[in-house]
Coordinates of N, CA, C and O in Angstrom, one line a residue:
X272 N -2.3 14.8 -26.5 CA -1.8 15.1 -25.2 C -0.3 15.0 -25.1 O 0.3 15.9 -24.6
X273 N 0.2 13.9 -25.4 CA 1.7 13.7 -25.2 C 2.5 14.4 -26.3 O 3.7 14.5 -26.1
X274 N 1.9 14.8 -27.3 CA 2.8 15.5 -28.4 C 2.8 17.0 -28.2 O 3.4 17.6 -29.1
X275 N 2.3 17.5 -27.2 CA 2.3 19.0 -27.0 C 3.7 19.4 -26.6 O 4.3 18.8 -25.7
X276 N 4.2 20.4 -27.3 CA 5.5 21.0 -27.0 C 5.4 22.0 -25.9 O 4.5 22.9 -25.9
X277 N 6.3 22.0 -24.9 CA 6.3 23.0 -23.9 C 7.6 23.7 -23.9 O 8.7 23.1 -24.2
X278 N 7.7 25.0 -23.5 CA 8.9 25.7 -23.4 C 9.8 25.3 -22.3 O 11.0 25.3 -22.4
X279 N 9.2 24.9 -21.2 CA 9.9 24.5 -20.0 C 9.6 23.0 -19.7 O 8.5 22.6 -19.6
X280 N 10.7 22.2 -19.6 CA 10.5 20.8 -19.2 C 11.5 20.5 -18.1 O 12.7 20.2 -18.3
X281 N 11.0 20.7 -16.9 CA 11.9 20.7 -15.7 C 11.9 19.3 -15.0 O 10.9 18.9 -14.5
X282 N 13.0 18.6 -15.1 CA 13.0 17.3 -14.3 C 13.0 17.6 -12.8 O 13.6 18.6 -12.4
X283 N 12.3 16.7 -12.1 CA 12.2 16.9 -10.7 C 13.5 16.4 -10.0 O 13.9 15.2 -10.2
X284 N 14.1 17.2 -9.2 CA 15.2 16.8 -8.4 C 14.7 16.7 -7.0 O 14.0 17.6 -6.5
X285 N 15.0 15.6 -6.3 CA 14.4 15.4 -5.0 C 14.8 16.5 -4.0 O 14.3 16.5 -2.9
X286 N 15.8 17.3 -4.4 CA 16.2 18.4 -3.5 C 15.7 19.8 -4.0 O 16.0 20.8 -3.4
X287 N 15.1 19.8 -5.2 CA 14.7 21.0 -5.8 C 13.4 21.4 -5.4 O 12.5 20.6 -5.2
X288 N 13.2 22.7 -5.1 CA 11.9 23.2 -4.7 C 11.4 24.3 -5.6 O 10.8 25.3 -5.1
X289 N 11.5 24.1 -6.9 CA 11.1 25.2 -7.8 C 9.7 25.0 -8.4 O 9.2 26.0 -8.8
X290 N 9.2 23.8 -8.4 CA 7.8 23.6 -8.9 C 7.0 23.0 -7.7 O 7.5 22.1 -7.1
X291 N 5.8 23.5 -7.5 CA 5.0 23.1 -6.4 C 3.6 22.8 -7.0 O 3.0 23.6 -7.7
X292 N 3.0 21.6 -6.6 CA 1.7 21.2 -7.1 C 0.6 21.5 -6.0 O -0.6 21.2 -6.2
X293 N 1.0 22.1 -4.9 CA 0.0 22.3 -3.8 C -1.2 23.1 -4.3 O -1.0 24.2 -4.9
X294 N -2.4 22.6 -4.0 CA -3.6 23.3 -4.4 C -3.8 23.4 -5.9 O -4.6 24.2 -6.4
X295 N -3.2 22.5 -6.7 CA -3.3 22.5 -8.1 C -4.2 21.3 -8.5 O -4.1 20.2 -7.9
X296 N -5.1 21.5 -9.5 CA -6.1 20.6 -9.8 C -5.9 20.0 -11.2 O -5.8 20.7 -12.2
X297 N -5.7 18.6 -11.2 CA -5.6 17.9 -12.4 C -7.0 17.5 -12.9 O -7.8 17.0 -12.2
X298 N -7.3 17.8 -14.2 CA -8.6 17.5 -14.8 C -8.5 16.4 -15.8 O -9.5 16.0 -16.4
X299 N -7.3 15.9 -16.1 CA -7.1 14.8 -17.0 C -5.9 14.0 -16.5 O -4.9 14.6 -16.1
X300 N -6.1 12.7 -16.6 CA -5.0 11.8 -16.2 C -4.9 10.7 -17.4 O -5.8 10.1 -17.8
X301 N -3.6 10.6 -17.9 CA -3.4 9.6 -19.0 C -2.2 8.8 -18.7 O -1.3 9.2 -17.9
X302 N -2.1 7.6 -19.3 CA -0.9 6.8 -19.2 C -0.6 6.3 -20.6 O -1.4 5.8 -21.3
X303 N 0.7 6.4 -20.9 CA 1.2 5.9 -22.2 C 2.7 5.7 -22.1 O 3.4 6.6 -21.7
X304 N 3.2 4.5 -22.6 CA 4.6 4.3 -22.7 C 5.4 4.6 -21.4 O 6.4 5.2 -21.5
X305 N 4.9 4.2 -20.3 CA 5.6 4.3 -19.0 C 5.5 5.7 -18.4 O 6.2 6.0 -17.4
X306 N 4.6 6.6 -18.9 CA 4.4 7.9 -18.4 C 3.0 8.1 -17.9 O 2.0 7.9 -18.6
X307 N 2.9 8.4 -16.6 CA 1.6 8.8 -16.0 C 1.5 10.3 -16.0 O 2.3 11.0 -15.4
X308 N 0.6 10.8 -16.8 CA 0.5 12.3 -17.0 C -0.7 12.9 -16.4 O -1.8 12.4 -16.5
X309 N -0.5 14.0 -15.7 CA -1.6 14.8 -15.1 C -1.6 16.2 -15.7 O -0.6 16.9 -15.8
X310 N -2.8 16.6 -16.3 CA -2.9 17.9 -16.9 C -3.6 18.9 -16.0 O -4.6 18.6 -15.4
X311 N -3.0 20.0 -15.9 CA -3.4 21.1 -15.0 C -3.8 22.3 -15.8 O -3.0 23.2 -16.2
X312 N -5.1 22.4 -16.2 CA -5.5 23.6 -17.0 C -5.2 24.9 -16.4 O -5.0 25.9 -17.1
X313 N -5.3 25.0 -15.1 CA -5.0 26.3 -14.4 C -3.5 26.4 -13.9 O -3.2 27.2 -13.1
X314 N -2.7 25.5 -14.4 CA -1.3 25.5 -14.2 C -0.9 25.0 -12.8 O -1.7 24.4 -12.1
X315 N 0.4 25.2 -12.5 CA 0.9 24.9 -11.1 C 1.8 26.0 -10.7 O 2.0 27.0 -11.4
X316 N 2.4 25.9 -9.5 CA 3.2 27.0 -9.0 C 4.7 26.9 -9.3 O 5.3 25.8 -9.3
X317 N 5.4 28.0 -9.7 CA 6.8 28.0 -9.9 C 7.4 29.0 -8.9 O 6.9 30.2 -8.9
X318 N 8.3 28.6 -8.1 CA 8.9 29.5 -7.0 C 9.9 30.5 -7.6 O 10.4 30.3 -8.7
X319 N 10.2 31.5 -6.8 CA 11.2 32.5 -7.2 C 12.6 31.9 -7.4 O 13.5 32.5 -7.9
X320 N 12.8 30.6 -6.9 CA 14.1 29.9 -7.0 C 14.3 29.4 -8.5 O 15.5 29.1 -8.8
X321 N 13.3 29.3 -9.3 CA 13.4 28.8 -10.6 C 14.1 29.9 -11.5 O 13.8 31.1 -11.4
X322 N 15.0 29.5 -12.3 CA 15.8 30.4 -13.1 C 14.9 31.2 -14.1 O 15.3 32.3 -14.5
X323 N 13.8 30.7 -14.5 CA 12.9 31.4 -15.4 C 11.9 32.4 -14.7 O 11.2 33.1 -15.4
X324 N 11.9 32.3 -13.4 CA 11.0 33.2 -12.7 C 11.8 34.4 -12.1 O 12.4 34.3 -11.1
X325 N 11.6 35.5 -12.8 CA 12.3 36.7 -12.4 C 11.4 37.6 -11.5 O 11.8 38.8 -11.3
X326 N 10.2 37.1 -11.1 CA 9.3 38.0 -10.4 C 9.7 38.2 -8.9 O 9.2 39.1 -8.3
X327 N 10.5 37.3 -8.4 CA 10.8 37.3 -7.0 C 9.8 36.7 -6.1 O 9.9 36.8 -4.9
X328 N 8.7 36.1 -6.7 CA 7.6 35.5 -6.0 C 7.2 34.2 -6.6 O 7.6 33.9 -7.7
X329 N 6.5 33.4 -5.8 CA 5.9 32.2 -6.4 C 4.7 32.5 -7.1 O 3.8 33.2 -6.6
X330 N 4.6 32.1 -8.4 CA 3.5 32.4 -9.3 C 3.0 31.2 -10.0 O 3.7 30.2 -10.2
X331 N 1.8 31.3 -10.5 CA 1.2 30.2 -11.3 C 1.7 30.2 -12.7 O 2.2 31.3 -13.2
X332 N 1.6 29.1 -13.4 CA 1.9 29.0 -14.8 C 0.6 29.0 -15.6 O -0.5 28.9 -15.0
X333 N 0.7 29.1 -16.9 CA -0.4 28.8 -17.8 C -0.7 27.3 -17.7 O 0.0 26.6 -16.9
X334 N -1.6 26.8 -18.5 CA -1.9 25.3 -18.5 C -0.6 24.5 -18.5 O 0.4 24.9 -19.2
X335 N -0.5 23.5 -17.7 CA 0.7 22.8 -17.5 C 0.5 21.3 -17.4 O -0.7 20.8 -17.3
X336 N 1.6 20.5 -17.3 CA 1.5 19.1 -17.2 C 2.6 18.5 -16.3 O 3.7 19.1 -16.4
X337 N 2.3 17.5 -15.6 CA 3.3 16.8 -14.8 C 3.3 15.4 -15.3 O 2.3 14.7 -15.3
X338 N 4.5 14.9 -15.8 CA 4.7 13.6 -16.4 C 5.5 12.8 -15.4 O 6.6 13.2 -15.1
X339 N 5.0 11.7 -14.9 CA 5.7 10.8 -14.0 C 6.1 9.5 -14.7 O 5.2 8.8 -15.1
X340 N 7.4 9.4 -14.9 CA 7.9 8.1 -15.5 C 7.8 7.1 -14.4 O 8.4 7.3 -13.3
X341 N 7.1 6.0 -14.7 CA 7.0 4.9 -13.7 C 7.4 3.6 -14.3 O 7.3 3.4 -15.5
X342 N 7.8 2.7 -13.4 CA 8.2 1.4 -13.9 C 7.1 0.5 -14.3 O 7.1 -0.1 -15.3
X343 N 6.0 0.5 -13.5 CA 4.9 -0.3 -13.8 C 3.6 0.3 -13.3 O 3.4 0.7 -12.1
X344 N 2.7 0.6 -14.2 CA 1.4 1.3 -13.9 C 0.6 0.5 -12.8 O -0.1 1.1 -12.0
X345 N 0.8 -0.8 -12.7 CA 0.1 -1.6 -11.7 C 0.6 -1.4 -10.3 O 0.0 -1.8 -9.3
X346 N 1.8 -0.7 -10.2 CA 2.3 -0.4 -8.9 C 1.8 0.9 -8.3 O 1.9 1.2 -7.1
X347 N 1.1 1.7 -9.1 CA 0.6 3.0 -8.7 C -0.8 2.7 -8.0 O -1.6 2.0 -8.5
X348 N -0.9 3.2 -6.8 CA -2.1 3.0 -6.0 C -2.7 4.3 -5.5 O -2.0 5.2 -5.2
X349 N -4.0 4.3 -5.5 CA -4.8 5.4 -4.9 C -5.6 4.9 -3.7 O -6.3 3.9 -3.9
X350 N -5.3 5.5 -2.6 CA -6.1 5.1 -1.4 C -7.1 6.2 -1.1 O -6.7 7.3 -0.8
X351 N -8.4 5.9 -1.3 CA -9.4 6.9 -1.1 C -10.1 6.6 0.2 O -10.5 5.5 0.5
X352 N -10.3 7.7 1.0 CA -10.8 7.6 2.3 C -12.3 8.1 2.3 O -12.6 9.2 1.9
X353 N -13.2 7.3 2.9 CA -14.6 7.7 3.0 C -15.1 7.4 4.4 O -14.5 6.6 5.1
X354 N -16.1 8.0 4.8 CA -16.7 7.7 6.1 C -18.0 6.9 5.8 O -18.8 7.4 5.0
X355 N -18.2 5.8 6.5 CA -19.4 5.0 6.3 C -20.5 5.5 7.2 O -20.3 6.5 7.9
X356 N -21.6 4.8 7.1 CA -22.8 5.3 7.9 C -22.6 5.2 9.4 O -23.3 5.8 10.2
X357 N -21.6 4.4 9.8 CA -21.3 4.3 11.2 C -20.2 5.3 11.7 O -19.6 5.2 12.8
X358 N -19.9 6.3 10.8 CA -18.9 7.3 11.0 C -17.5 6.8 11.2 O -16.7 7.3 11.9
X359 N -17.2 5.6 10.6 CA -15.9 5.0 10.6 C -15.2 5.3 9.2 O -15.9 5.3 8.2
X360 N -13.9 5.6 9.3 CA -13.2 5.8 8.0 C -12.9 4.5 7.4 O -12.3 3.6 8.0
X361 N -13.2 4.4 6.1 CA -12.9 3.2 5.3 C -12.0 3.6 4.2 O -12.1 4.7 3.6
X362 N -11.0 2.8 3.9 CA -10.0 3.0 2.8 C -10.4 2.1 1.7 O -10.5 0.9 1.8
X363 N -10.6 2.8 0.5 CA -10.9 2.0 -0.7 C -9.5 2.1 -1.5 O -9.0 3.1 -1.7
X364 N -9.1 0.9 -2.0 CA -7.9 0.9 -2.8 C -8.3 0.9 -4.3 O -9.1 0.1 -4.7
X365 N -7.7 1.8 -5.0 CA -8.0 1.9 -6.5 C -6.7 1.9 -7.2 O -5.6 2.4 -6.7
X366 N -6.7 1.4 -8.4 CA -5.5 1.4 -9.2 C -5.5 2.7 -10.1 O -6.5 3.5 -10.1
X367 N -4.4 3.0 -10.8 CA -4.3 4.2 -11.5 C -5.3 4.3 -12.6 O -5.8 5.4 -13.0
X368 N -5.7 3.2 -13.3 CA -6.7 3.2 -14.3 C -8.0 3.6 -13.8 O -8.7 4.5 -14.4
X369 N -8.4 3.2 -12.6 CA -9.7 3.6 -12.0 C -9.7 5.1 -11.7 O -10.7 5.8 -11.9
X370 N -8.6 5.5 -11.2 CA -8.5 7.0 -10.9 C -8.6 7.8 -12.2 O -9.3 8.8 -12.2
X371 N -7.8 7.4 -13.2 CA -7.9 8.1 -14.5 C -9.3 8.1 -15.1 O -9.7 9.1 -15.5
X372 N -10.0 7.0 -15.0 CA -11.3 6.9 -15.5 C -12.3 7.8 -14.8 O -13.1 8.5 -15.4
X373 N -12.1 7.9 -13.5 CA -13.0 8.8 -12.7 C -12.7 10.3 -13.1 O -13.7 11.1 -13.2
X374 N -11.5 10.7 -13.2 CA -11.1 12.0 -13.5 C -11.5 12.4 -15.0 O -12.1 13.4 -15.3
X375 N -11.1 11.5 -15.9 CA -11.4 11.8 -17.3 C -12.8 11.8 -17.7 O -13.2 12.4 -18.7
X376 N -13.7 11.1 -16.9 CA -15.1 11.1 -17.2 C -15.8 12.3 -16.7 O -16.9 12.5 -17.0
X377 N -15.1 13.1 -15.9 CA -15.6 14.3 -15.4 C -16.3 14.1 -14.1 O -16.9 15.0 -13.5
X378 N -16.3 12.9 -13.6 CA -16.9 12.5 -12.3 C -16.3 13.3 -11.1 O -16.9 13.7 -10.2
X379 N -14.9 13.5 -11.3 CA -14.2 14.3 -10.2 C -13.0 14.9 -10.8 O -12.6 14.7 -11.9
X380 N -12.4 15.8 -10.0 CA -11.0 16.3 -10.3 C -10.1 15.8 -9.2 O -10.6 15.4 -8.2
X381 N -8.8 15.9 -9.4 CA -7.8 15.5 -8.5 C -7.0 16.7 -8.0 O -6.2 17.3 -8.8
X382 N -7.1 17.1 -6.8 CA -6.4 18.2 -6.3 C -5.1 17.7 -5.5 O -5.3 16.9 -4.6
X383 N -4.0 18.1 -5.9 CA -2.7 17.8 -5.2 C -2.6 18.7 -4.0 O -2.7 19.9 -4.1
X384 N -2.3 18.1 -2.8 CA -2.1 18.9 -1.6 C -0.7 18.9 -1.1 O 0.0 19.9 -1.1
X385 N -0.2 17.7 -0.7 CA 1.1 17.7 -0.1 C 1.9 16.5 -0.7 O 1.4 15.5 -1.0
X386 N 3.2 16.7 -0.9 CA 4.1 15.7 -1.5 C 5.0 15.2 -0.4 O 5.6 15.9 0.4
X387 N 5.2 13.9 -0.4 CA 6.1 13.2 0.4 C 7.0 12.3 -0.5 O 6.4 11.6 -1.3
X388 N 8.3 12.5 -0.5 CA 9.1 11.8 -1.4 C 10.5 11.5 -0.9 O 11.0 12.2 -0.1
X389 N 11.0 10.5 -1.6 CA 12.5 10.3 -1.5 C 12.9 10.4 -3.0 O 12.1 10.7 -3.9
X390 N 14.1 10.1 -3.2 CA 14.6 10.2 -4.6 C 14.1 9.0 -5.5 O 14.3 9.0 -6.7
X391 N 13.4 8.1 -4.8 CA 13.0 6.9 -5.5 C 11.5 6.6 -5.5 O 11.0 5.6 -6.1
X392 N 10.7 7.4 -4.8 CA 9.3 7.2 -4.8 C 8.6 8.4 -4.3 O 9.2 9.3 -3.7
X393 N 7.3 8.5 -4.7 CA 6.5 9.7 -4.3 C 5.2 9.3 -3.7 O 4.6 8.3 -4.2
X394 N 4.7 10.0 -2.7 CA 3.4 9.8 -2.3 C 2.8 11.2 -2.1 O 3.4 12.1 -1.7
X395 N 1.6 11.3 -2.6 CA 0.9 12.6 -2.6 C -0.4 12.5 -1.8 O -1.1 11.5 -1.9
X396 N -0.6 13.5 -0.9 CA -1.8 13.6 -0.2 C -2.7 14.4 -1.2 O -2.3 15.5 -1.6
X397 N -3.9 13.9 -1.5 CA -4.7 14.6 -2.5 C -6.1 14.7 -2.1 O -6.5 14.2 -1.0
X398 N -7.0 15.2 -2.9 CA -8.4 15.3 -2.7 C -9.1 15.0 -4.0 O -8.7 15.6 -5.0
X399 N -10.1 14.2 -4.0 CA -11.0 14.0 -5.1 C -12.1 15.0 -4.9 O -12.7 14.9 -3.8
X400 N -12.4 15.8 -5.8 CA -13.5 16.8 -5.7 C -14.6 16.4 -6.7 O -14.3 16.2 -7.9
X401 N -15.8 16.4 -6.1 CA -17.0 16.0 -6.9 C -17.9 17.2 -7.0 O -17.9 18.1 -6.1
X402 N -18.7 17.3 -8.0 CA -19.7 18.4 -8.2 C -20.9 18.2 -7.3 O -21.8 19.1 -7.3
X403 N -21.0 17.0 -6.7 CA -22.2 16.7 -5.9 C -21.7 15.9 -4.7 O -20.5 15.6 -4.6
X404 N -22.6 15.6 -3.7 CA -22.2 14.8 -2.6 C -21.5 13.6 -3.0 O -21.9 12.9 -3.9
X405 N -20.3 13.2 -2.4 CA -19.8 13.7 -1.2 C -18.9 15.0 -1.3 O -18.3 15.4 -0.3
X406 N -18.8 15.6 -2.4 CA -18.1 16.8 -2.7 C -16.6 16.6 -2.6 O -15.8 17.2 -3.4
X407 N -16.1 15.9 -1.6 CA -14.7 15.9 -1.4 C -14.4 14.5 -0.7 O -15.1 14.1 0.2
X408 N -13.3 13.9 -1.2 CA -12.8 12.7 -0.5 C -11.3 12.8 -0.5 O -10.6 13.1 -1.5
X409 N -10.7 12.6 0.7 CA -9.3 12.6 0.9 C -8.7 11.3 0.2 O -9.4 10.3 0.2
X410 N -7.5 11.4 -0.3 CA -6.9 10.3 -0.9 C -5.4 10.4 -0.8 O -4.9 11.5 -0.6
X411 N -4.7 9.3 -1.0 CA -3.2 9.3 -1.1 C -2.9 8.6 -2.4 O -3.5 7.6 -2.7
X412 N -2.0 9.2 -3.1 CA -1.5 8.6 -4.4 C -0.1 8.2 -4.2 O 0.8 9.0 -3.9
X413 N 0.2 6.9 -4.3 CA 1.5 6.3 -4.1 C 2.1 5.9 -5.4 O 1.5 5.1 -6.1
X414 N 3.2 6.4 -5.8 CA 3.9 6.1 -7.0 C 5.3 5.7 -6.8 O 6.3 6.5 -6.8
X415 N 5.5 4.4 -6.5 CA 6.9 3.9 -6.3 C 7.7 4.0 -7.6 O 7.2 3.8 -8.7
X416 N 9.0 4.4 -7.5 CA 9.9 4.5 -8.6 C 9.6 5.7 -9.5 O 10.2 5.8 -10.6
X417 N 8.7 6.6 -9.2 CA 8.3 7.7 -10.0 C 9.3 8.8 -10.1 O 9.9 9.2 -9.1
X418 N 9.6 9.2 -11.3 CA 10.4 10.4 -11.6 C 9.6 11.4 -12.4 O 9.1 11.0 -13.5
X419 N 9.5 12.6 -12.0 CA 8.7 13.6 -12.6 C 9.4 14.5 -13.5 O 10.6 14.8 -13.3
X420 N 8.7 15.0 -14.5 CA 9.1 16.1 -15.4 C 7.9 17.1 -15.4 O 6.8 16.7 -15.7
X421 N 8.2 18.3 -15.0 CA 7.1 19.4 -15.0 C 7.2 20.2 -16.3 O 8.3 20.7 -16.6
X422 N 6.1 20.3 -17.0 CA 6.1 20.9 -18.3 C 5.1 22.1 -18.3 O 4.0 22.0 -17.9
X423 N 5.6 23.3 -18.8 CA 4.8 24.5 -18.8 C 5.4 25.5 -19.8 O 6.5 25.3 -20.3
X424 N 4.6 26.5 -20.1 CA 5.0 27.5 -21.1 C 5.3 28.8 -20.5 O 6.4 29.3 -20.6
X425 N 4.4 29.4 -19.9 CA 4.5 30.8 -19.4 C 4.2 31.0 -17.9 O 3.4 30.2 -17.4
X426 N 4.8 32.0 -17.3 CA 4.4 32.3 -15.9 C 3.3 33.3 -16.0 O 3.1 34.1 -17.0
X427 N 2.5 33.4 -14.9 CA 1.4 34.3 -14.8 C 1.7 35.2 -13.6 O 1.2 34.9 -12.5
X428 N 2.4 36.3 -13.8 CA 2.8 37.2 -12.6 C 1.6 37.7 -11.9 O 1.7 38.1 -10.7
X429 N 0.4 37.7 -12.5 CA -0.8 38.2 -11.9 C -1.4 37.2 -10.9 O -2.3 37.5 -10.2
X430 N -0.9 36.0 -10.9 CA -1.4 34.9 -10.1 C -0.4 34.5 -9.1 O 0.4 33.6 -9.2
X431 N -0.3 35.3 -8.0 CA 0.8 35.1 -7.0 C 0.2 34.2 -5.9 O -1.0 34.2 -5.6
X432 N 1.2 33.5 -5.3 CA 0.8 32.6 -4.2 C 0.2 33.3 -3.0 O 0.5 34.4 -2.6

């Protein structure tokens, strides 16, 4: 996983809007040597602002990866929201290892929805998607100190936003 070479390795600039993970689904989550890695078999979005995108539109990539350099894996938290039998929302706190185990076992996938960030931390509004009930659970992924590098090979002009 970590030894795969990619043609494009774009560091995330907190003011840069060239790579978008909105509606992108990670099917594998790994951690090694300070890097929390999310693999996107169906790619992610690259906007027309990216120098490699000459299409003039936002398009998908081929299979891609987002690597988040983090200071301490124990600082990464996933807050999963469920409704109990009394119709009250309950927050379950999970660590990155629990989240990775759930995704890597095939129990669920992780869909990235919205990103909230400063130059020093990131929080993602996400959804855990299951093949059976509950089908969907909202979650927030908080990664303090995270710095991302987006890795991909080719654009898919046939897959427009």
